[in-house]
CSV table of C-alpha atoms in Angstrom, one decimal:
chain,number,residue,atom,x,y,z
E,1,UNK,CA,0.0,0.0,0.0
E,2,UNK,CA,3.0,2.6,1.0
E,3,UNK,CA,4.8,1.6,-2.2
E,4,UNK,CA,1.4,2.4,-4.5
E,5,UNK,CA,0.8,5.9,-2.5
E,6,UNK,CA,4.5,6.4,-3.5
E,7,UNK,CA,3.8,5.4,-6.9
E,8,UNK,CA,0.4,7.1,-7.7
E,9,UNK,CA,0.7,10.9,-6.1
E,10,UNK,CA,3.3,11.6,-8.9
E,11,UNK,CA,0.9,10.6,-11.3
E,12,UNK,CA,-1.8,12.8,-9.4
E,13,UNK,CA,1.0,15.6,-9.3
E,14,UNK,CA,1.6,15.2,-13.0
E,15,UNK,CA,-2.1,15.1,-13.7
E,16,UNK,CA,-2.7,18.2,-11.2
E,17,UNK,CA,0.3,20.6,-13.6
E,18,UNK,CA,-1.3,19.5,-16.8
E,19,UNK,CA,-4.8,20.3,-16.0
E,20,UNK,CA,-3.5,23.8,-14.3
E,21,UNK,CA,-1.0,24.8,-17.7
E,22,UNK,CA,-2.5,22.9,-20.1
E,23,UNK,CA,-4.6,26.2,-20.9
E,24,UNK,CA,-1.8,28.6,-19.5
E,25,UNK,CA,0.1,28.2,-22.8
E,26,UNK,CA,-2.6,28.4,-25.1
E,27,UNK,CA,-5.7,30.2,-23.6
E,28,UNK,CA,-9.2,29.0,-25.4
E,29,UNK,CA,-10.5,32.1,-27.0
E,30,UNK,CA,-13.7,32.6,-26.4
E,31,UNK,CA,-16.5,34.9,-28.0
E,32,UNK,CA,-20.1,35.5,-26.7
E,33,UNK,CA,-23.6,35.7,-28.3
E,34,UNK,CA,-25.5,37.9,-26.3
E,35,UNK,CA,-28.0,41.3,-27.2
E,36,UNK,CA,-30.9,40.5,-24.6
E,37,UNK,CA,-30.6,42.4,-21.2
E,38,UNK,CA,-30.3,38.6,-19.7
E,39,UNK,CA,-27.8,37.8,-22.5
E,40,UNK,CA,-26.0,41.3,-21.4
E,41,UNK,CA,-26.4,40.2,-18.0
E,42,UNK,CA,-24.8,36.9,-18.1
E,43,UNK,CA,-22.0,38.0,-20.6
E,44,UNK,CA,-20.8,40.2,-17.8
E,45,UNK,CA,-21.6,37.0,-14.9
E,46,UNK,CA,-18.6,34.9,-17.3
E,47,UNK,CA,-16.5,38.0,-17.3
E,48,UNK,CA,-16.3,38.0,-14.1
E,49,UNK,CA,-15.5,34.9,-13.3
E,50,UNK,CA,-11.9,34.8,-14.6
E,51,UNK,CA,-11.8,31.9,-15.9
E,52,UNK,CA,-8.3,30.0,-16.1
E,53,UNK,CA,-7.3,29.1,-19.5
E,54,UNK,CA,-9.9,31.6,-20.8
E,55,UNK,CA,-9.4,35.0,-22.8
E,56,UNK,CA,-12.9,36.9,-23.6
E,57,UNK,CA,-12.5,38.4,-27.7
E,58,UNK,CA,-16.1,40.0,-27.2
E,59,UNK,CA,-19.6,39.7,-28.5
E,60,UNK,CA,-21.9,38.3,-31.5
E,61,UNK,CA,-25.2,39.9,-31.9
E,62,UNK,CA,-27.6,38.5,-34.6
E,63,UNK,CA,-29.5,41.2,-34.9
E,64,UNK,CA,-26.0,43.3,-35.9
E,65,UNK,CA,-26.7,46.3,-33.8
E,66,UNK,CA,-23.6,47.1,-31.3
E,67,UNK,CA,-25.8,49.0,-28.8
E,68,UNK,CA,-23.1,51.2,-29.0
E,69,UNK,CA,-20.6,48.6,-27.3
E,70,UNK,CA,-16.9,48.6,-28.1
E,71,UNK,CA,-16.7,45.0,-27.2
E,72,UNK,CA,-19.0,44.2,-30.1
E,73,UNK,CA,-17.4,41.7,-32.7
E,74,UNK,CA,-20.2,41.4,-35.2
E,75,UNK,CA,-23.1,39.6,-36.9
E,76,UNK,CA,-23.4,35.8,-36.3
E,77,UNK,CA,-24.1,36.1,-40.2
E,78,UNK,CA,-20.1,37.1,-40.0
E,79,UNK,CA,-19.2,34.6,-37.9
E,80,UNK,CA,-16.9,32.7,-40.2
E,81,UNK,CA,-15.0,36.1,-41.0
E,82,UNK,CA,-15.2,36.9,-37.6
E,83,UNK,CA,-13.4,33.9,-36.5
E,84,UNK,CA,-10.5,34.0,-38.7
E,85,UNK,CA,-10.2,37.9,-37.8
E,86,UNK,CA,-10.0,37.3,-34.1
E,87,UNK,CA,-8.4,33.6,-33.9
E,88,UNK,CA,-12.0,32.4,-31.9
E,89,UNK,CA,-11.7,28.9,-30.7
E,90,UNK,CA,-15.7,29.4,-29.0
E,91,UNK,CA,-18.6,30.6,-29.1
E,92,UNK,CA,-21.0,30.4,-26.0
E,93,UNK,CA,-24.5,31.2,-25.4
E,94,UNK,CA,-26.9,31.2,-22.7
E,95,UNK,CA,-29.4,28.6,-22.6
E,96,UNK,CA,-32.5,30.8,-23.7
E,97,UNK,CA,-30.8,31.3,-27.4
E,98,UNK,CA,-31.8,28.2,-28.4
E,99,UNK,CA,-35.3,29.4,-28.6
E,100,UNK,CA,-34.4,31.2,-31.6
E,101,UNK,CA,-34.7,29.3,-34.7
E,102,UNK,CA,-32.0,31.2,-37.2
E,103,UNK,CA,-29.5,31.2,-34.2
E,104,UNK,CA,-29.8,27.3,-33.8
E,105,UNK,CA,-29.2,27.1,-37.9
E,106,UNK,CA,-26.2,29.4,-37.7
E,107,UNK,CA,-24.5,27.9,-34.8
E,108,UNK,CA,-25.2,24.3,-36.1
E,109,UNK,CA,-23.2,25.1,-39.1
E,110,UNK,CA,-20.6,26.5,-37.5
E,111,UNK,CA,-20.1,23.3,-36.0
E,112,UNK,CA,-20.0,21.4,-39.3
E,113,UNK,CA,-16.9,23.7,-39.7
E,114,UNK,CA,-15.3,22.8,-37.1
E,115,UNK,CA,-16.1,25.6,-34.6
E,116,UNK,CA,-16.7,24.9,-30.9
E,117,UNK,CA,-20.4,26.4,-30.0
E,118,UNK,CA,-21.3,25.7,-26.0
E,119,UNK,CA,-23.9,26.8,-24.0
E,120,UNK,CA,-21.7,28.8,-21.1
E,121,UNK,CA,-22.7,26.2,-18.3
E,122,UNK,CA,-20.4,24.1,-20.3
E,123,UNK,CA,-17.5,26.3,-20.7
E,124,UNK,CA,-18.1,26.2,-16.9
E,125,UNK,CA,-17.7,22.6,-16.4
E,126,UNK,CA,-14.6,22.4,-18.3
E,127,UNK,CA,-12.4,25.1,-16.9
E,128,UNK,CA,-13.8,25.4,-13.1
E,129,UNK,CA,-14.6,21.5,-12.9
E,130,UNK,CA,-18.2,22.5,-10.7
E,131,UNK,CA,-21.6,23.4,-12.4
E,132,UNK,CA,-22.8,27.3,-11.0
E,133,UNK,CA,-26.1,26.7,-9.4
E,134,UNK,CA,-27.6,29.7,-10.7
E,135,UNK,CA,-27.0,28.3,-14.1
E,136,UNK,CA,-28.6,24.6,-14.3
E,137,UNK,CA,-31.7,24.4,-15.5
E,138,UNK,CA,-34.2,21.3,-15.4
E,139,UNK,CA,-32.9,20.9,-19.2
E,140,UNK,CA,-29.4,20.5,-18.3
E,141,UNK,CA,-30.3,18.2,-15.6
E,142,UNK,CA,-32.6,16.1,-17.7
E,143,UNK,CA,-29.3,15.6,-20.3
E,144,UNK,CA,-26.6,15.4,-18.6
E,145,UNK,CA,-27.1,11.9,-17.7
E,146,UNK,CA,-23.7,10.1,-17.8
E,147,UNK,CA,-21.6,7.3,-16.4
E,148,UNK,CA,-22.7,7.8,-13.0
E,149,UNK,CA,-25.8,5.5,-13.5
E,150,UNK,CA,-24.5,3.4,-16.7
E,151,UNK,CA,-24.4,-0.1,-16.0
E,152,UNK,CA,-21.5,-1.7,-16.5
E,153,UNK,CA,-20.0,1.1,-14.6
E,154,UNK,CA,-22.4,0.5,-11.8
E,155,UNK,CA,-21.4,-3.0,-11.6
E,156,UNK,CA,-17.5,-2.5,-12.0
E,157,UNK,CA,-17.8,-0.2,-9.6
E,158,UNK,CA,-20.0,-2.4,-6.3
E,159,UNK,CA,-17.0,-4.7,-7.5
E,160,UNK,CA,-14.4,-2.2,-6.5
E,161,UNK,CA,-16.3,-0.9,-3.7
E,162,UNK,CA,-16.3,-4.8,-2.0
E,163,UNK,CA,-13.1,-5.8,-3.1
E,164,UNK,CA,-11.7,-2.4,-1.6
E,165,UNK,CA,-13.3,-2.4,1.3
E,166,UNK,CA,-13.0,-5.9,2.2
E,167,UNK,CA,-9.3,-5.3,1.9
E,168,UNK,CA,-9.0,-1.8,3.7
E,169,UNK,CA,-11.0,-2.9,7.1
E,170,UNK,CA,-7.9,-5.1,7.3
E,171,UNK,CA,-5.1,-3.3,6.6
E,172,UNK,CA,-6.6,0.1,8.2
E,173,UNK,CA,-7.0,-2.3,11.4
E,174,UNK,CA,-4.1,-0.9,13.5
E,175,UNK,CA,-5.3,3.1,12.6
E,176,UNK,CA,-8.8,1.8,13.9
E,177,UNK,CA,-7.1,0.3,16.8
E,178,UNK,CA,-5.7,3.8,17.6
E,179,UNK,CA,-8.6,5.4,17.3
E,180,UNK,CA,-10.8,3.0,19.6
E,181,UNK,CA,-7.6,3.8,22.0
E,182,UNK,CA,-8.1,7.8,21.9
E,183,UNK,CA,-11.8,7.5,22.8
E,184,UNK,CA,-11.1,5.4,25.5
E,185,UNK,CA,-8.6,7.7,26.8
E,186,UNK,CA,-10.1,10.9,26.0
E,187,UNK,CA,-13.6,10.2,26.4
E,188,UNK,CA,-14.2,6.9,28.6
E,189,UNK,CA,-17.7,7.7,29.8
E,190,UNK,CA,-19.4,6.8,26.1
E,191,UNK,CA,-19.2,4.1,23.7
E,192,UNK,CA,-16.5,4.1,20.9
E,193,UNK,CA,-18.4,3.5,18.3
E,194,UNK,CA,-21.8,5.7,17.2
E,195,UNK,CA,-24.4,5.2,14.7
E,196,UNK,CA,-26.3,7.6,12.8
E,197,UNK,CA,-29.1,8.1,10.5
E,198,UNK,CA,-28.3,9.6,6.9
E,199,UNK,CA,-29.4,9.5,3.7
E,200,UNK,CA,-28.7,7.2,0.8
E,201,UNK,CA,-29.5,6.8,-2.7
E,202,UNK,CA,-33.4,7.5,-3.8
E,203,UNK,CA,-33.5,9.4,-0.2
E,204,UNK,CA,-33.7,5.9,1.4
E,205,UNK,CA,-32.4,6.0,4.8
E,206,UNK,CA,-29.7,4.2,6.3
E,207,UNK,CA,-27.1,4.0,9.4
E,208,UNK,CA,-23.9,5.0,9.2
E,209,UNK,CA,-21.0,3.8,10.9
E,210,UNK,CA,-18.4,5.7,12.9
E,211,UNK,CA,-15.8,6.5,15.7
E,212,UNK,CA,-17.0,9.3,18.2
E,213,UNK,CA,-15.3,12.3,18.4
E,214,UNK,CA,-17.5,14.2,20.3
E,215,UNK,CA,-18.5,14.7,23.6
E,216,UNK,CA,-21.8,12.4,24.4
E,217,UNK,CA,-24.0,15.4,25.4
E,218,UNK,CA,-22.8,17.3,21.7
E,219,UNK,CA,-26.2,17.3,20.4
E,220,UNK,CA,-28.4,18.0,23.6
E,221,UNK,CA,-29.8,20.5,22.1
E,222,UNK,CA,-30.7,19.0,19.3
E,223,UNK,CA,-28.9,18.3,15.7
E,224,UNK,CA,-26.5,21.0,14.6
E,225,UNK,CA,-24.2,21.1,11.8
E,226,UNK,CA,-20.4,20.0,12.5
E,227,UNK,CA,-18.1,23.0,12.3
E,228,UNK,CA,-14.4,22.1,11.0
E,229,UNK,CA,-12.1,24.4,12.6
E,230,UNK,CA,-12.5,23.9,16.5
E,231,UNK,CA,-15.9,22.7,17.4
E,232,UNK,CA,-16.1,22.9,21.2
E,233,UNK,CA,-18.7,20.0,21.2
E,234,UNK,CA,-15.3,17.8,19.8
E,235,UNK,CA,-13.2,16.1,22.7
E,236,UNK,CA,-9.4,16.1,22.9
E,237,UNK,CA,-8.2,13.4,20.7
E,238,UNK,CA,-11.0,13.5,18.7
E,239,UNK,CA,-9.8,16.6,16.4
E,240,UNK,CA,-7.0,14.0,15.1
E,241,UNK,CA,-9.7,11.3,14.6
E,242,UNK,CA,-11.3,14.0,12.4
E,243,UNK,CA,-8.7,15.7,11.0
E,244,UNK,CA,-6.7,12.2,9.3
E,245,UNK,CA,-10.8,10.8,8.9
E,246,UNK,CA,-9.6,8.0,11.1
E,247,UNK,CA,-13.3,8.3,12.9
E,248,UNK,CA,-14.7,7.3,9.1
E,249,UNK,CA,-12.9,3.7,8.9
E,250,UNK,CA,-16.1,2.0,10.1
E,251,UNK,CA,-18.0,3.3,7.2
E,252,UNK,CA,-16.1,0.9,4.8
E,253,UNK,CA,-18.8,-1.2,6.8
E,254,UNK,CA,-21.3,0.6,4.7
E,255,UNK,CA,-19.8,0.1,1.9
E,256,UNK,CA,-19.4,-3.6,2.1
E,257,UNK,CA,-23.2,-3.7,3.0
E,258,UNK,CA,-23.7,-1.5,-0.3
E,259,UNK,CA,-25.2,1.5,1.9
E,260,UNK,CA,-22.1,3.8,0.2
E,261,UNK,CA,-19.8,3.5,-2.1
E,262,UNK,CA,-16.2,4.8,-2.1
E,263,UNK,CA,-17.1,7.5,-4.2
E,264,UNK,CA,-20.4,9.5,-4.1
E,265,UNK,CA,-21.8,12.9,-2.6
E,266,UNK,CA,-21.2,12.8,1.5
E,267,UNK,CA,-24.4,11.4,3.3
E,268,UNK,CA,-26.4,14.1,5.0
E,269,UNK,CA,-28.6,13.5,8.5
E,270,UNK,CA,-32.2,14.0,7.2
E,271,UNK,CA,-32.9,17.0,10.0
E,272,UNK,CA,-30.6,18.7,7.5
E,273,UNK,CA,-31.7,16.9,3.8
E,274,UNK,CA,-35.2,18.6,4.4
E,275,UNK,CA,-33.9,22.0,5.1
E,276,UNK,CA,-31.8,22.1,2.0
E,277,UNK,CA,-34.6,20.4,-0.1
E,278,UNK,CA,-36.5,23.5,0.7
E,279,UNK,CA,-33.4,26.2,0.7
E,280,UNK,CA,-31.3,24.9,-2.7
E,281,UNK,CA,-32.8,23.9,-6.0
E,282,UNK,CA,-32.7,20.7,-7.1
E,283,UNK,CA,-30.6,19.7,-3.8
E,284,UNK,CA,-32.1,16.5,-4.4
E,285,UNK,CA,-30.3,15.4,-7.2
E,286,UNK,CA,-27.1,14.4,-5.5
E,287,UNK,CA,-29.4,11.3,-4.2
E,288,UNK,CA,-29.6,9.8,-7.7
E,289,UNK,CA,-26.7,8.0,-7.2
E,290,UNK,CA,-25.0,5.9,-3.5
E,291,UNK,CA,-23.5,8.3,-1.4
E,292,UNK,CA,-19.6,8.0,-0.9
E,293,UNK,CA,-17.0,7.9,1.6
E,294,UNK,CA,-15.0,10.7,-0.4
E,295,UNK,CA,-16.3,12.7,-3.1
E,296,UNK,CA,-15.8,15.4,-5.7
E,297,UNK,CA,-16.6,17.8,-3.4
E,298,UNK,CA,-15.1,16.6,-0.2
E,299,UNK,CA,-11.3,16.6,-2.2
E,300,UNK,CA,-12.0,20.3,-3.4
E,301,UNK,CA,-14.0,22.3,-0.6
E,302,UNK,CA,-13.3,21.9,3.0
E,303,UNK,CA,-15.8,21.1,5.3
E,304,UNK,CA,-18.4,23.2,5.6
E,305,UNK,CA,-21.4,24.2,8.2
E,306,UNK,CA,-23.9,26.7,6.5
E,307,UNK,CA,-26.4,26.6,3.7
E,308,UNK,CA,-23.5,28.6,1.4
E,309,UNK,CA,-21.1,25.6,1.9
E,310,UNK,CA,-23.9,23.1,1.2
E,311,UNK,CA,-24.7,25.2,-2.4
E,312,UNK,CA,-20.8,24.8,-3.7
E,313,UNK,CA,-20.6,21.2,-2.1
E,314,UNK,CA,-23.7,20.7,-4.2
E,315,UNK,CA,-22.3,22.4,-7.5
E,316,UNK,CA,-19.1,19.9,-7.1
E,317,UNK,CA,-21.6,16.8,-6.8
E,318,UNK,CA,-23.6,17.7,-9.6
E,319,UNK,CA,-20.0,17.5,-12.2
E,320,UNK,CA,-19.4,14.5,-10.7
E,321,UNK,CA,-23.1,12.6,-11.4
E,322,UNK,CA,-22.5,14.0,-15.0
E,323,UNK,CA,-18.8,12.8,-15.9
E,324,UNK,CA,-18.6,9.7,-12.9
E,325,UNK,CA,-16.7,7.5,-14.7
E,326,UNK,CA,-13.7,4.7,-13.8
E,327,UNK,CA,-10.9,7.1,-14.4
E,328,UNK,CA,-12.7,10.2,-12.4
E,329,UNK,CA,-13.1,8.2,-9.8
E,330,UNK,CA,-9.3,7.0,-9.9
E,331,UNK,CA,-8.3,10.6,-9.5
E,332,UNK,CA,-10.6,11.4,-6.6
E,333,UNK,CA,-9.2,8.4,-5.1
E,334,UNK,CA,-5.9,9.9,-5.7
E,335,UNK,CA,-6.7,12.8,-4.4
E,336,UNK,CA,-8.5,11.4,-1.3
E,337,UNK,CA,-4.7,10.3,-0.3
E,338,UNK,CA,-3.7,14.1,-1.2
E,339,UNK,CA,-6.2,15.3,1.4
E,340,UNK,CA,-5.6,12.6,3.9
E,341,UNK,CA,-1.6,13.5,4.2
E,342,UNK,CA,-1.5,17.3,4.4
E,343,UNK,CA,-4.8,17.2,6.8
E,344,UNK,CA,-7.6,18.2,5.0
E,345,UNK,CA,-8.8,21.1,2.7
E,346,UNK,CA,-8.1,24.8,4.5
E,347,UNK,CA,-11.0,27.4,4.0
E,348,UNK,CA,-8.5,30.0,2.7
E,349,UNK,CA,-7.1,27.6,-0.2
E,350,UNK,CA,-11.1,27.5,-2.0
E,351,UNK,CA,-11.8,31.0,-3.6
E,352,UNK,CA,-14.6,31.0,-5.9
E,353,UNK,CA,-16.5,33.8,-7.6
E,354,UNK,CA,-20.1,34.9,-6.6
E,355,UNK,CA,-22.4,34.1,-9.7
E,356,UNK,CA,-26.1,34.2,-7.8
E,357,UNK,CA,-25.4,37.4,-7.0
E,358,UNK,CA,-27.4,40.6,-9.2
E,359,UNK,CA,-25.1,41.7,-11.8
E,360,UNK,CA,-24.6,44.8,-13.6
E,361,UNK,CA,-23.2,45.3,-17.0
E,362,UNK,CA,-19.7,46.3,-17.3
E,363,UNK,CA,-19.7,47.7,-20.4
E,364,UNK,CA,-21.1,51.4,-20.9
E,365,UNK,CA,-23.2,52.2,-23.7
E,366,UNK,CA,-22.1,55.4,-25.6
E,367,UNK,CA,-24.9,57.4,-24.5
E,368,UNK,CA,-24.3,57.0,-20.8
């Protein structure tokens, strides 16, 4: 096991620097369509954003008319010319384009020559690896069905997941011994072990397994959201349980059982799955598919105790249900290890723009 961390978190390294410069060199080049006030509006939202490996030429208009813009490119009509004028690799739109009939012909054969045409919640995926909230739509959902549920992928992967954790209970045996130690020293007047209510796949409840790291009166007042950086309600010894996610080795019980998997969304109590059912659109999605021991979202956003954290987890889960596949979940894997070694995921390392926030354009008009 040592010699295949040693082995595979070059790899992960070497995977990490190519993903990060692969774009650095060449940045994609990337024009807009956009003349409605929402079009306007979320032209600006992608400016914003920064996007790495992304350099904004300007905008398309079919109608022609500039609105008195200096960022204005063009017709779509032009696009060709346009193109070859500007070196443009892309052209994104919003989702509500495709309404219009003559821009669907246009763009359509622009792809038969070889130009990239995206709607911008895909540009998103590819260069921040998360899907904005305030972007997906109940069409994007209803498409974007992928590995995660294919099923020779399902079935390669329950083989992984009981293979894996067959093999792990046994050789994480002496880090569980530790841990059972700890709790006995630090916190003798409760058991070591705790179960707990979350839920699974379909919203089908289950219990999951774990070592305690908190006190036995931590939830006396009720359930309340764990807190990562010094939660009072955690007894000595049981930060380190936490912090190196020795307390989750009894999970790998769930996974044998076929409750989790290795890879999947995190389980949430359901005290909290109904508040964020009712709080976060389409919260409910990340239950289409077995919750996981580590995630997408767990190896890129730390842990998290508000509704906020619970939206970006939720925008990492729903990339992963649309590209889950055997390699994907090799790297998160990787990446679990990552994680694991320097301690977990600090707050200060995530920075992400605001896109659900109102936005005004950017760009002047002449008469203003």
């Amino acid at each position: 096991m040592a010699l295949g961390c040693l082995l595979s978190l070059p790899l992960l390294a070497s995977h990490h620097w190519y993903i990060y410069h692969k774009h650095k060199i060449a940045p994609q080049r990337i024009a807009f369509l956009a003349e409605s006030e929402s079009e306007l509006l979320e032209y600006q939202r992608i400016m914003e954003m920064r996007l790495r490996g992304v350099q904004f030429v300007g905008r398309i208009s079919t109608n022609g008319d500039s609105d008195g813009r200096s960022d204005w490119l063009g017709k779509l009509a032009e696009a060709p010319l346009l193109i070859r004028q500007h070196k443009i690799d892309c052209i994104v739109f919003s989702e509500a384009r495709m309404e219009d009939e003559y821009a669907r012909r246009q763009l359509r054969q622009l792809r038969y020559q070889g130009i990239e045409c995206a709607p911008f919640i895909n540009v998103c995926e590819k260069h921040l690896h998360y899907v904005p909230l305030g972007l997906v739509s109940l069409n994007w959902l209803l498409f974007s069905e992928n590995g995660s549920r294919n099923f020779y992928f399902s079935k390669l992967k329950r083989l992984f997941d009981i293979a894996s954790s067959f093999t792990l209970l046994i050789l994480l045996s002496p880090f569980l011994l530790f841990g059972i130690a700890l709790v006995r020293i630090f916190s003798p007047e409760g058991p070591v072990f705790f179960s707990q209510e979350r839920v699974g796949r379909f919203g089908k409840a289950f219990k999951i397994w774990k070592l305690r790291s908190m006190r036995v009166d931590a939830e006396k007042q009720g359930p309340v959201w764990s807190s990562a950086s010094k939660d009072p309600r955690v007894f000595p010894g049981g930060a380190l349980l936490r912090r190196y996610r020795i307390d989750e080795i009894p999970q790998l019980i769930n996974v044998l059982r076929g409750d989790m998997s290795f890879v999947g969304p995190r389980p949430e109590r359901p005290e909290f799955v109904k508040r964020l059912n009712e709080t976060i659109p389409y919260y409910e999605e990340r239950h289409m598919i077995h919750p996981g021991l580590t995630g997408w979202a767990q190896v890129c956003y730390p842990y998290g105790a508000s509704v906020e954290d619970a939206e970006r987890k939720l925008e990492y889960d729903l990339y992963y249900l649309k590209h889950a596949g055997v390699v994907f979940d090799i790297l998160i894997l990787l990446d679990t290890v990552r994680v694991v070694l320097i301690g977990g995921i600090k707050p200060s390392a995530v920075a992400k723009p605001d896109t659900s926030r109102p936005i005004q354009p950017a760009v002047p008009c002449a008469s203003e």
